Short mmCIF file of C-alpha atoms and ligand atoms in Angstrom, two decimals:
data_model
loop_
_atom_site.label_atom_id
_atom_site.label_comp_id
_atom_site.label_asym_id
_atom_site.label_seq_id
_atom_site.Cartn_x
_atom_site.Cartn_y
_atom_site.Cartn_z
CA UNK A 24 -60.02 -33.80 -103.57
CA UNK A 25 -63.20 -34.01 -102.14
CA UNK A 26 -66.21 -34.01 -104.22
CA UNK A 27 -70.02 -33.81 -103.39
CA UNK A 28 -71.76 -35.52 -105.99
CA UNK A 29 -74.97 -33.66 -107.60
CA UNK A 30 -77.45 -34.28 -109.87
CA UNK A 31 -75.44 -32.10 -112.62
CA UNK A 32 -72.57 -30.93 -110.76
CA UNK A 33 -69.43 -32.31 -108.74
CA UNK A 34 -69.18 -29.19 -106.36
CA UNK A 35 -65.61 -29.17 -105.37
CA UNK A 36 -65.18 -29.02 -101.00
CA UNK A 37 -61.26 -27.49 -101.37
CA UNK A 38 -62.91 -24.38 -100.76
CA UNK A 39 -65.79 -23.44 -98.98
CA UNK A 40 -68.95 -23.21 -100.40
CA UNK A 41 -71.84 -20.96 -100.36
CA UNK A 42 -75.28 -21.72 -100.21
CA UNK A 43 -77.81 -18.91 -100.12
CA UNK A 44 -80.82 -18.87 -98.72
CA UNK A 45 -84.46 -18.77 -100.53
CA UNK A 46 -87.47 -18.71 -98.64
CA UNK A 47 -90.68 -18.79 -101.09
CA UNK A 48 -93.16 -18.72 -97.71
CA UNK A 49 -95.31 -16.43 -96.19
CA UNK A 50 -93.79 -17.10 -92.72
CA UNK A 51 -90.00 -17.42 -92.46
CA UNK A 52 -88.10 -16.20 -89.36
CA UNK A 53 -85.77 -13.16 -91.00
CA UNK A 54 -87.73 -13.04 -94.58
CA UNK A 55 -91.14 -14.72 -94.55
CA UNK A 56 -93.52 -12.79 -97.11
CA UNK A 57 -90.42 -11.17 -99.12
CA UNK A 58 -90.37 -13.43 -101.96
CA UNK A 59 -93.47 -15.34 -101.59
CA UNK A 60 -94.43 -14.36 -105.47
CA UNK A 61 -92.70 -16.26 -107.95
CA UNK A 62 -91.08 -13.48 -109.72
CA UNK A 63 -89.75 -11.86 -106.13
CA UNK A 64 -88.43 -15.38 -105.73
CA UNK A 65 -87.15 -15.66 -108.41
CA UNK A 66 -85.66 -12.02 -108.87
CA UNK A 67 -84.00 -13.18 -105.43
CA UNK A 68 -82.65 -16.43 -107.17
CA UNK A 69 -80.57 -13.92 -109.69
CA UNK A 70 -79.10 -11.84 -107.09
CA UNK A 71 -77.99 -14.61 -104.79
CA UNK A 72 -76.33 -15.62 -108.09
CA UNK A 73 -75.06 -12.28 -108.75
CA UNK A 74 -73.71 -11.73 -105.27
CA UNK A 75 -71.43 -15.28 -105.73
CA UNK A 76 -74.10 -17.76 -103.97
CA UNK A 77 -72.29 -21.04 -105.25
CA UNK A 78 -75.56 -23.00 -104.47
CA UNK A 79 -78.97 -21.75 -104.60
CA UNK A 80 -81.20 -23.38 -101.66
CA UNK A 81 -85.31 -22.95 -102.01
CA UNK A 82 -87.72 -23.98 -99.94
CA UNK A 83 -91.57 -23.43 -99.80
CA UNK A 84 -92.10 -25.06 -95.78
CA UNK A 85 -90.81 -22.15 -92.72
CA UNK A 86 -89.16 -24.63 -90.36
CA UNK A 87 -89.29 -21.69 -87.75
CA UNK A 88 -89.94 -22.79 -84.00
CA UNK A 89 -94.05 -22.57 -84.51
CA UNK A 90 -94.39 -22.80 -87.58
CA UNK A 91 -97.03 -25.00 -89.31
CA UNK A 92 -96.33 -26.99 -92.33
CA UNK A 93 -98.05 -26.14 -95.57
CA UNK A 94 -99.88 -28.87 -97.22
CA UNK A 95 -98.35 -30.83 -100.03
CA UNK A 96 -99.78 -28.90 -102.90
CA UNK A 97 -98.88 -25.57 -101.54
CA UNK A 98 -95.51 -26.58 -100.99
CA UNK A 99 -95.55 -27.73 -104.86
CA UNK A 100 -97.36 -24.31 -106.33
CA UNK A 101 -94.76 -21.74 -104.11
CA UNK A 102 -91.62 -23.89 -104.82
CA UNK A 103 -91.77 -25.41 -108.62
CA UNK A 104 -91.77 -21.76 -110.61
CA UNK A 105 -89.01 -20.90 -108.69
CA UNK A 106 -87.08 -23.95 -109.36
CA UNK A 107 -87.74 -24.58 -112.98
CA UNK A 108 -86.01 -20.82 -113.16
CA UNK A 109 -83.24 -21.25 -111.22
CA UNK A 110 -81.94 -24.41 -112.61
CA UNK A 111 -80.91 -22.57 -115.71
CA UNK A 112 -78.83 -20.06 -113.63
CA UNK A 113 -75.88 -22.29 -114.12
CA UNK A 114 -75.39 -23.61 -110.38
CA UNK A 115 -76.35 -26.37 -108.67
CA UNK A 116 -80.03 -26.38 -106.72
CA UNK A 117 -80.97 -26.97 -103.81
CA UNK A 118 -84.80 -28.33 -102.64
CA UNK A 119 -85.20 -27.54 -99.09
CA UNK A 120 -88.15 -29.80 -98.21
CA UNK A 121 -89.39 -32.87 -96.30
CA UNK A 122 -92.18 -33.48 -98.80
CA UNK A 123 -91.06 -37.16 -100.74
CA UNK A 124 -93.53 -35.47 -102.93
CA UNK A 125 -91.64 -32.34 -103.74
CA UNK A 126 -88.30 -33.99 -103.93
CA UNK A 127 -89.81 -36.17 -106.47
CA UNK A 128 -91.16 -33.13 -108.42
CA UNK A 129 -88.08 -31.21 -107.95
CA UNK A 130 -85.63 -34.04 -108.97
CA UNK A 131 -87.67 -34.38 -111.64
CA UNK A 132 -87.17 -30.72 -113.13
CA UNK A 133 -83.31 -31.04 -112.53
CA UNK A 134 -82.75 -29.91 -109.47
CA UNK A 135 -79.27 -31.17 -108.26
CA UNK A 136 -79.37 -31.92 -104.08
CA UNK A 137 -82.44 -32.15 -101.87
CA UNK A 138 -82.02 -30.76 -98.38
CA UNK A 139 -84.35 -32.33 -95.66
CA UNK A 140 -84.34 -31.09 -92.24
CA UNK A 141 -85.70 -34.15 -91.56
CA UNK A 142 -83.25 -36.23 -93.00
CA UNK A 143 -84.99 -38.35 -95.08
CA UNK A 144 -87.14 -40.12 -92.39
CA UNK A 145 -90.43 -39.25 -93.58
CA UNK A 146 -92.26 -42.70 -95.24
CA UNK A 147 -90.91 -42.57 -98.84
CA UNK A 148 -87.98 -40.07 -98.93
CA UNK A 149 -85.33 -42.64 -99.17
CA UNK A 150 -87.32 -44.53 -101.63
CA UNK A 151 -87.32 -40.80 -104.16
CA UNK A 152 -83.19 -40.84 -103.19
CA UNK A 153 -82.64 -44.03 -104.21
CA UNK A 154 -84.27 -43.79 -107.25
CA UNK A 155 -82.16 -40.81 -108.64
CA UNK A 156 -78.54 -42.23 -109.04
CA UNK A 157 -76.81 -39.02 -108.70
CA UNK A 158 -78.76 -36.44 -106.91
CA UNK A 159 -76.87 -34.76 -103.37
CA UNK A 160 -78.51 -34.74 -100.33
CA UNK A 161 -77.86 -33.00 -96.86
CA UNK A 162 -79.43 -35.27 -93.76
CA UNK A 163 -79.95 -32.13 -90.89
CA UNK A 164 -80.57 -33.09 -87.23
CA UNK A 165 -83.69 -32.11 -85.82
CA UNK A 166 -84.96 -32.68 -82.14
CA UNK A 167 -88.62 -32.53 -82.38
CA UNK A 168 -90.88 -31.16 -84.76
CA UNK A 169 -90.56 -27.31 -85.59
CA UNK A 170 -94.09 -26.78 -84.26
CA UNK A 171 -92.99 -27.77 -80.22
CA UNK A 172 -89.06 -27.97 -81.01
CA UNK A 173 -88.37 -25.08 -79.00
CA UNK A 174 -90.33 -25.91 -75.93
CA UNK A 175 -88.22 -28.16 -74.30
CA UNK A 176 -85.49 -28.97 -75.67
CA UNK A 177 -82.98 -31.76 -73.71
CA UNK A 178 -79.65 -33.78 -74.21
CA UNK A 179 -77.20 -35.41 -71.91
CA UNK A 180 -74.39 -34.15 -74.25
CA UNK A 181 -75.52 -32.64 -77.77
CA UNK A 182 -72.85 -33.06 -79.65
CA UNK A 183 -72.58 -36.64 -78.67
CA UNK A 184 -76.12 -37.19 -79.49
CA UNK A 185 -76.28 -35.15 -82.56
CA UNK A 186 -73.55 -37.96 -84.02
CA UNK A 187 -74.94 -40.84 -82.75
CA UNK A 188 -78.09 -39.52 -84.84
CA UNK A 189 -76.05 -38.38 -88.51
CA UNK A 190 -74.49 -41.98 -87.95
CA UNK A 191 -77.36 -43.60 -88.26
CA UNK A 192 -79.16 -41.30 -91.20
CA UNK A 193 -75.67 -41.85 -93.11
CA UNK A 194 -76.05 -45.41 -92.46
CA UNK A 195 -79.65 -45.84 -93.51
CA UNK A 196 -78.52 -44.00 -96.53
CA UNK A 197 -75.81 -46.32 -97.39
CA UNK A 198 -77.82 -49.29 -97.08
CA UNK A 199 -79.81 -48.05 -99.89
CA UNK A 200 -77.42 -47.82 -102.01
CA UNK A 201 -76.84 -44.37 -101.56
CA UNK A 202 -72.98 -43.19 -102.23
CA UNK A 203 -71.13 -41.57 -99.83
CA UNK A 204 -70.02 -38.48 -101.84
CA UNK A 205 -73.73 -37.85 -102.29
CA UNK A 206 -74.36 -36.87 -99.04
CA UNK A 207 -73.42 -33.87 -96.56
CA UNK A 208 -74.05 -33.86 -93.41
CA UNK A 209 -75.77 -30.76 -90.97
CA UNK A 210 -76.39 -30.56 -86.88
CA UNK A 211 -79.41 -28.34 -87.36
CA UNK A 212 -78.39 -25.32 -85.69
CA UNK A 213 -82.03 -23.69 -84.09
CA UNK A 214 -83.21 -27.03 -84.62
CA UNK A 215 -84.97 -28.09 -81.02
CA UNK A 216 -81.83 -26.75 -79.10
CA UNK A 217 -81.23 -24.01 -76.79
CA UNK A 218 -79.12 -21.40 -77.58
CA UNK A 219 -75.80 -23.09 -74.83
CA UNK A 220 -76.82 -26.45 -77.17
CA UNK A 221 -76.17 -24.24 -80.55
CA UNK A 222 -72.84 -22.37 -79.01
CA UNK A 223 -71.75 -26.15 -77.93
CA UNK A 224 -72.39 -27.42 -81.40
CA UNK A 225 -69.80 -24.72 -82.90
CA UNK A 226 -67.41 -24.77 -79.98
CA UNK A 227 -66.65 -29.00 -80.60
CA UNK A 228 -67.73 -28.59 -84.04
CA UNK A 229 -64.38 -30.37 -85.14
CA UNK A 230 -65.76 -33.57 -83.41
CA UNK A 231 -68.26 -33.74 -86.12
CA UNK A 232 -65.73 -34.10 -88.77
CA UNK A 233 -64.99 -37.53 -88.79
CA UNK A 234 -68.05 -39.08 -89.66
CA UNK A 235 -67.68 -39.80 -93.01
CA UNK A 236 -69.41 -37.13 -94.74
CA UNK A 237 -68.56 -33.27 -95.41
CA UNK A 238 -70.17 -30.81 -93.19
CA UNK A 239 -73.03 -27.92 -93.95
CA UNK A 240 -73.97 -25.60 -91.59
CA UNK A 241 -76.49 -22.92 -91.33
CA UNK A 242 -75.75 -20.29 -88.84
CA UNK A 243 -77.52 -17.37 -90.91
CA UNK A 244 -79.61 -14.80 -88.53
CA UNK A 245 -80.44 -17.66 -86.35
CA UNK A 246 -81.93 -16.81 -82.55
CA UNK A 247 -78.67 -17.56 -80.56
CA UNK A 248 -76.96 -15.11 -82.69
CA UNK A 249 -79.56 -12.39 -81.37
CA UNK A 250 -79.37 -13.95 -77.86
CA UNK A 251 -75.34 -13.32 -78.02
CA UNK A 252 -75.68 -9.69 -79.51
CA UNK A 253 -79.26 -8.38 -78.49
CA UNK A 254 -80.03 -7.60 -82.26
CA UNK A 255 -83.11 -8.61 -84.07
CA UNK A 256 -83.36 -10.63 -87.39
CA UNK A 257 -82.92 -7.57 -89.76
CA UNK A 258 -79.68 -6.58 -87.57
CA UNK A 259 -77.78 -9.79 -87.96
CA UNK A 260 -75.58 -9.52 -90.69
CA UNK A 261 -72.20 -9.20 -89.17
CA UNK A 262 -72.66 -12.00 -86.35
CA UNK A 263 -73.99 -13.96 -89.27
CA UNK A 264 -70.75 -13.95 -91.39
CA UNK A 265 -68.63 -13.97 -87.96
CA UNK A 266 -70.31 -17.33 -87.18
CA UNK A 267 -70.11 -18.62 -91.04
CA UNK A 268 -66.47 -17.88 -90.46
CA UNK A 269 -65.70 -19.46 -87.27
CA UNK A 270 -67.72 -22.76 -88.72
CA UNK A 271 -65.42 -22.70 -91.77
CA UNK A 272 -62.66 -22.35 -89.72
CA UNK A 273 -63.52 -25.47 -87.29
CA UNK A 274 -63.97 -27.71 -90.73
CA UNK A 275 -67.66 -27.07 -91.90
CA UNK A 276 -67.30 -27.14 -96.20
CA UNK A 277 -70.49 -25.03 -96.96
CA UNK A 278 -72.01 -22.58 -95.34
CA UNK A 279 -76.08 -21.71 -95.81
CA UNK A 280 -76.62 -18.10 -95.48
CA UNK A 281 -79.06 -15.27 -96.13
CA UNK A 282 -76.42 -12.37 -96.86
CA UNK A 283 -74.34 -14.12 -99.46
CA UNK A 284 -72.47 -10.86 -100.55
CA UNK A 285 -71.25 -10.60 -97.39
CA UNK A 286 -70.41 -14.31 -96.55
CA UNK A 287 -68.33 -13.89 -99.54
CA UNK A 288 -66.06 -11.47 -99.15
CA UNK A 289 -65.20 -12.74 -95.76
CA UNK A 290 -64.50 -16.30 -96.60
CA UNK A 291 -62.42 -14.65 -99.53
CA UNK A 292 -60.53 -13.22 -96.95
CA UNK A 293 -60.13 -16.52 -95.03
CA UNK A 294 -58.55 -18.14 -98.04
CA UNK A 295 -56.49 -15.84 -98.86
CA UNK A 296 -54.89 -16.16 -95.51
CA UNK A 297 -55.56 -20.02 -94.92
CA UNK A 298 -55.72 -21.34 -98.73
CA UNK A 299 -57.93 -23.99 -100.07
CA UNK A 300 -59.12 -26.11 -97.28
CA UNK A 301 -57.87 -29.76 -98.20
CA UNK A 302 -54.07 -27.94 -99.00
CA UNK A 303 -54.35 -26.99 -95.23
CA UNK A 304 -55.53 -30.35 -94.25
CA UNK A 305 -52.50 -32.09 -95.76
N1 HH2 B 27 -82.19 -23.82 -91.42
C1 HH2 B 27 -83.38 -23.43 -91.87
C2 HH2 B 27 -84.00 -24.08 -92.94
N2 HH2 B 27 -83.37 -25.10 -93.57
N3 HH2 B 27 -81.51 -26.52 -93.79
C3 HH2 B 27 -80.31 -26.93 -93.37
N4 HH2 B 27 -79.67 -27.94 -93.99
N5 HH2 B 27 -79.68 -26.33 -92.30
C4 HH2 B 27 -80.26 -25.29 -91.62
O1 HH2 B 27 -79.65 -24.81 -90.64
C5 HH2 B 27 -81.54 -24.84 -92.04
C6 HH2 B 27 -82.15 -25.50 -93.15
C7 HH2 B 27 -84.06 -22.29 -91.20
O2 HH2 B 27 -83.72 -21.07 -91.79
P1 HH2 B 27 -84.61 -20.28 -92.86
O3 HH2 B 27 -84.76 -21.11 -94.09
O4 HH2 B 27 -84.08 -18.94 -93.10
O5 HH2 B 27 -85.98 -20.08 -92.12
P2 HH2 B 27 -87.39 -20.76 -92.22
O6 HH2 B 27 -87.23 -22.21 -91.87
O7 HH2 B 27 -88.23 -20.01 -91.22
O8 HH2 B 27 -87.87 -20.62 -93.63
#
């Protein structure tokens, strides 16, 4: 069975896993400001809990086209409360953070996987990785930086290039030492693409499969999902879990999503009619 390896847990892949989504900034695209206070954020930590969230992702830095990065400390005051909480909630923890600073901090307190949407290629990331035998880690591609990432963006063929770059992270990552059932693996949906480079990315998804690490993907109340239905952030719920299902469907093992009560009960649908992923697979 397929395993990823955490700091505390061994999250099991045979079924798919939900991560949900917690946003301790002032600025995020569908929730910035709701749970910049430690206790909203962490009230928020308990009902993702409640509502079946499997993981528990937090991050202090919006990565939304524009955005501007908070400075190291900041990152550390908004996120470190909210972690120290939720690693007593019983499942594993996601950092969501670039920060070598804040992985270091978080790691540190317990928390269980760091999720960069950088990928670990900031001076000193690989170096905090390294240095905690058992922690997970999910390597996201990004094209750009999220303050111009949406300007421009360009590919001859994105899915092709989008590989060619999780190759290399995963190799970096293994020549540090750095097992392979630590890490997942995640083409940054929103991520300096347009919205025919994110439908493209989910169409050929399966081609991403074989690259030697599990798949995450984050789908939840993105942009393309309002350029396919004409709904803003607050009315994205249902094309949400639609595209959470379809990625689960085309292989993706974990799912990061805002509306985890929802995501739920339709992947609990999907297995009752597909069963556990790997018994399909064989
Ligand atoms: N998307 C966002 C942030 N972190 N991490 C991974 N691995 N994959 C994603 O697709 C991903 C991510 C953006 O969503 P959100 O956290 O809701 O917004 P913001 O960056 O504005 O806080």
């Amino acid at each position: 069975m397929t395993v990823w390896q955490t700091a505390r847990f061994a999250i099991r892949l045979d079924r798919p896993q939900v991560m949900g989504v917690v946003n301790v900034t002032p600025d995020s695209f569908s929730d910035g400001g709701r749970y910049v206070d430690a206790a909203g954020a962490i009230a928020h930590c308990d009902a993702l809990v409640r509502e079946g969230a499997q993981i528990l992702d937090i991050g202090g830095e919006s990565t939304r086209p524009g955005a501007r990065a908070p400075g190291v400390e900041e990152e550390l005051h908004r996120v470190l409360p909210v972690l120290r909480h939720a690693v007593g909630l019983g499942v594993p923890v996601s950092v969501d953070t670039s920060q070598p600073r804040v992985m270091q901090a978080a790691l540190d307190l317990g928390v269980d996987i760091v999720n960069d949407v950088r990928a670990l290629q900031r001076d000193g990331a690989l170096d905090v990785l390294a240095g905690h035998a058992n922690a997970g880690v999910c390597l996201m591609h990004m094209q750009g930086e999220p303050g111009s990432m949406q300007t421009t963006p360009g590919y001859d063929d994105v899915v092709a290039e989008v590989r060619e770059f999780l190759t290399a992270r995963l190799c970096a990552l293994r020549a540090r030492g750095i097992a392979a059932n630590r890490i997942v693996l995640d083409p940054g949906i929103g991520f300096g693409k347009t919205v025919g480079h994110n439908l493209s990315l989910l169409r050929r998804q399966r081609e991403l499969l074989d690259l030697g690490a599990p798949l995450l993907v984050g789908w939840s109340r993105k942009s393309t999902l309002g350029a396919v239905t004409g709904r803003p952030t607050s009315q994205r719920q249902a094309v949400s879990v639609a595209a959470a299902l379809l990625a689960v469907q085309r292989g993706a093992k974990i799912v990061r999503v805002h509306d985890v009560a929802a995501t739920v009960d339709a992947l609990a649908l999907w297995r009752a009619i597909e069963g556990d992923l790997e018994a399909e697979e064989e």
